[in-house]
Amino acid sequence: MVGKEVKKLHLFLNKQKKDTNRNLVEQILLEQYDKYYRLAMSYVHSEADAYDIVQNGVYRALRGSDTLKNPAYAQTWVYRIMLNECFRALKQPQHCSYDKIQDEMGKELQSIEDSGTNIDLQRALDTLPEQDKAVVILRFFEEMKFEEIADILEENENTVKSRLYRSLKKLRFALGEDT
């Protein structure tokens, strides 16, 4: 009889942990949704694709919330999921219709005219390898510290710094600012 009671208690405590993790992940997703959308936009440059990436990331984070081992790292864990979704989306073959290309070209031209977006910088960023681009985006667009970036990318902090400085050198060269 005691073994059965222990098993019930273990199941109860496990369910409580899962519920706590899920609530924590839900809270993070709600609070940081705009940040995840900006991250996705920096990779795919399409509102629809960025929304798809974030939604897929939300699904994966909620579905896997019970695998979160340390709630203190929940934010980093969710960010990593979103970054992986960006990488996954970039690896998928793109199917474009003529109308979609026309729409995108119109948006790009309007963006240049309206807000003065630096297309040269975006194109230069797109030439960087995925991990290098991630470091630049997280450091300068998301204003993260090296330690946070290292946690998200699961790399050594010095490796992140090296990637950043190497990437900046490549960007300067691509933009014709190398002196």
Coordinates of C-alpha atoms in Angstrom, one line a residue, residues 3-175:
G3 CA 4.4 1.9 -2.7
K4 CA 1.1 3.0 -4.3
E5 CA 1.0 6.1 -2.1
V6 CA 4.5 7.1 -3.0
K7 CA 3.8 6.6 -6.7
K8 CA 0.7 8.9 -6.4
L9 CA 2.7 11.5 -4.5
H10 CA 5.5 11.4 -7.2
L11 CA 2.9 11.8 -10.0
F12 CA 1.3 14.7 -8.2
L13 CA 4.6 16.5 -7.6
N14 CA 5.7 15.9 -11.2
K15 CA 2.4 17.4 -12.5
Q16 CA 2.9 20.4 -10.3
K17 CA 6.4 20.9 -11.7
K18 CA 5.1 20.6 -15.3
D19 CA 2.3 23.1 -14.5
T20 CA 4.8 25.6 -12.9
N21 CA 7.2 25.3 -15.9
R22 CA 4.3 25.8 -18.4
N23 CA 3.1 28.9 -16.6
L24 CA 6.6 30.3 -16.5
V25 CA 7.1 29.7 -20.2
E26 CA 3.7 31.2 -21.0
Q27 CA 4.6 34.3 -19.0
I28 CA 7.9 34.7 -20.8
L29 CA 6.3 34.2 -24.2
L30 CA 3.7 36.8 -23.5
E31 CA 6.1 39.3 -22.2
Q32 CA 8.8 38.8 -24.9
Y33 CA 6.6 38.2 -27.9
D34 CA 7.6 41.4 -29.7
K35 CA 11.3 40.7 -29.1
Y36 CA 10.9 37.2 -30.7
Y37 CA 9.1 38.7 -33.6
R38 CA 11.9 41.3 -34.2
L39 CA 14.4 38.5 -34.1
A40 CA 12.5 36.5 -36.7
M41 CA 12.1 39.6 -38.9
S42 CA 15.8 40.2 -38.8
Y43 CA 16.3 36.7 -40.4
V44 CA 13.4 36.4 -42.8
H45 CA 12.4 40.0 -43.7
S46 CA 8.8 38.9 -44.1
E47 CA 6.0 39.6 -41.7
A48 CA 4.1 36.5 -42.5
D49 CA 7.2 34.3 -42.2
A50 CA 8.2 36.0 -39.0
Y51 CA 4.8 35.3 -37.4
D52 CA 5.0 31.7 -38.5
I53 CA 8.4 31.3 -36.9
V54 CA 7.3 32.8 -33.7
Q55 CA 4.1 30.7 -33.6
N56 CA 6.2 27.6 -34.3
G57 CA 8.5 28.6 -31.5
V58 CA 5.7 29.2 -29.1
Y59 CA 4.3 25.8 -29.9
R60 CA 7.6 24.1 -29.4
A61 CA 8.3 26.0 -26.1
L62 CA 4.9 25.2 -24.6
R63 CA 5.0 21.6 -25.8
G64 CA 8.5 21.1 -24.3
S65 CA 8.0 23.1 -21.2
D66 CA 8.0 20.0 -19.0
T67 CA 11.6 19.3 -20.2
L68 CA 12.9 22.6 -18.7
K69 CA 15.3 21.5 -16.0
N70 CA 16.1 24.8 -14.4
P71 CA 13.4 27.5 -14.3
A72 CA 16.1 30.2 -13.7
Y73 CA 17.2 29.7 -17.3
A74 CA 13.7 29.6 -18.8
Q75 CA 14.2 32.9 -20.7
T76 CA 17.4 31.7 -22.3
W77 CA 15.8 28.4 -23.1
V78 CA 12.9 30.0 -24.9
Y79 CA 15.2 32.4 -26.8
R80 CA 17.2 29.4 -28.0
I81 CA 14.1 27.7 -29.2
M82 CA 13.1 30.9 -31.2
L83 CA 16.6 31.2 -32.6
N84 CA 16.5 27.5 -33.7
E85 CA 13.1 28.2 -35.4
C86 CA 14.8 31.0 -37.4
F87 CA 17.6 28.7 -38.5
R88 CA 15.0 26.0 -39.4
A89 CA 13.0 28.5 -41.5
L90 CA 16.1 29.6 -43.4
K91 CA 16.9 26.0 -44.3
Q92 CA 13.5 25.3 -45.8
P93 CA 13.1 25.8 -49.5
Q94 CA 11.3 28.9 -50.3
H95 CA 8.3 28.8 -52.6
C96 CA 7.5 32.2 -54.1
S97 CA 4.8 33.3 -56.5
Y98 CA 5.2 36.2 -58.9
D99 CA 2.7 38.2 -56.8
K100 CA 4.6 37.6 -53.6
I101 CA 7.8 38.8 -55.2
Q102 CA 6.1 41.9 -56.5
D103 CA 4.6 42.6 -53.1
E104 CA 8.0 42.2 -51.4
M105 CA 9.8 44.4 -53.9
G106 CA 7.1 47.1 -53.3
K107 CA 7.5 46.8 -49.6
E108 CA 11.3 47.0 -49.9
L109 CA 11.1 50.1 -52.1
Q110 CA 8.5 51.7 -49.8
S111 CA 10.7 50.9 -46.8
I112 CA 13.7 52.6 -48.4
E113 CA 11.6 55.7 -49.2
D114 CA 9.6 55.9 -46.0
S115 CA 12.0 55.1 -43.2
G116 CA 15.5 55.2 -44.8
T117 CA 16.1 51.6 -43.8
N118 CA 19.7 50.6 -44.5
I119 CA 19.3 47.9 -47.0
D120 CA 23.1 47.6 -47.5
L121 CA 23.5 46.7 -43.9
Q122 CA 20.8 44.1 -44.1
R123 CA 22.3 42.6 -47.2
A124 CA 25.7 42.5 -45.5
L125 CA 24.2 40.8 -42.5
D126 CA 22.6 38.2 -44.7
T127 CA 26.0 37.2 -46.1
L128 CA 27.2 36.2 -42.6
P129 CA 27.0 32.6 -41.4
E130 CA 23.9 32.0 -39.2
Q131 CA 25.8 31.9 -35.9
D132 CA 27.8 35.0 -36.7
K133 CA 24.6 36.9 -37.7
A134 CA 23.0 35.7 -34.5
V135 CA 25.8 37.2 -32.4
V136 CA 25.5 40.6 -34.2
I137 CA 21.7 40.7 -34.0
L138 CA 21.6 39.7 -30.3
R139 CA 24.4 42.2 -29.4
F140 CA 23.3 45.2 -31.3
F141 CA 19.6 44.9 -32.1
E142 CA 18.6 43.1 -28.9
E143 CA 21.2 44.8 -26.8
M144 CA 22.2 41.6 -25.0
K145 CA 25.4 41.1 -22.9
F146 CA 28.1 38.7 -24.1
E147 CA 27.2 36.3 -21.2
E148 CA 23.5 36.2 -22.3
I149 CA 24.5 35.6 -25.9
A150 CA 26.8 32.8 -24.9
D151 CA 24.0 31.1 -22.9
I152 CA 21.6 31.4 -25.8
L153 CA 24.0 30.1 -28.4
E154 CA 25.5 27.5 -25.9
E155 CA 29.0 28.7 -26.6
N156 CA 31.9 30.0 -24.6
E157 CA 31.8 33.8 -23.9
N158 CA 35.2 34.3 -25.6
T159 CA 34.0 32.5 -28.7
V160 CA 31.0 34.9 -28.9
K161 CA 33.3 37.8 -28.6
S162 CA 35.6 36.4 -31.4
R163 CA 32.5 35.8 -33.6
L164 CA 31.3 39.4 -33.0
Y165 CA 34.6 41.1 -33.8
R166 CA 35.2 38.9 -36.9
S167 CA 31.7 39.6 -38.1
L168 CA 32.1 43.3 -37.6
K169 CA 35.2 43.3 -39.6
K170 CA 33.4 41.4 -42.4
L171 CA 30.5 43.9 -42.2
R172 CA 32.8 46.9 -42.4
F173 CA 34.6 45.4 -45.4
A174 CA 31.2 44.6 -47.1
L175 CA 30.0 48.1 -46.5

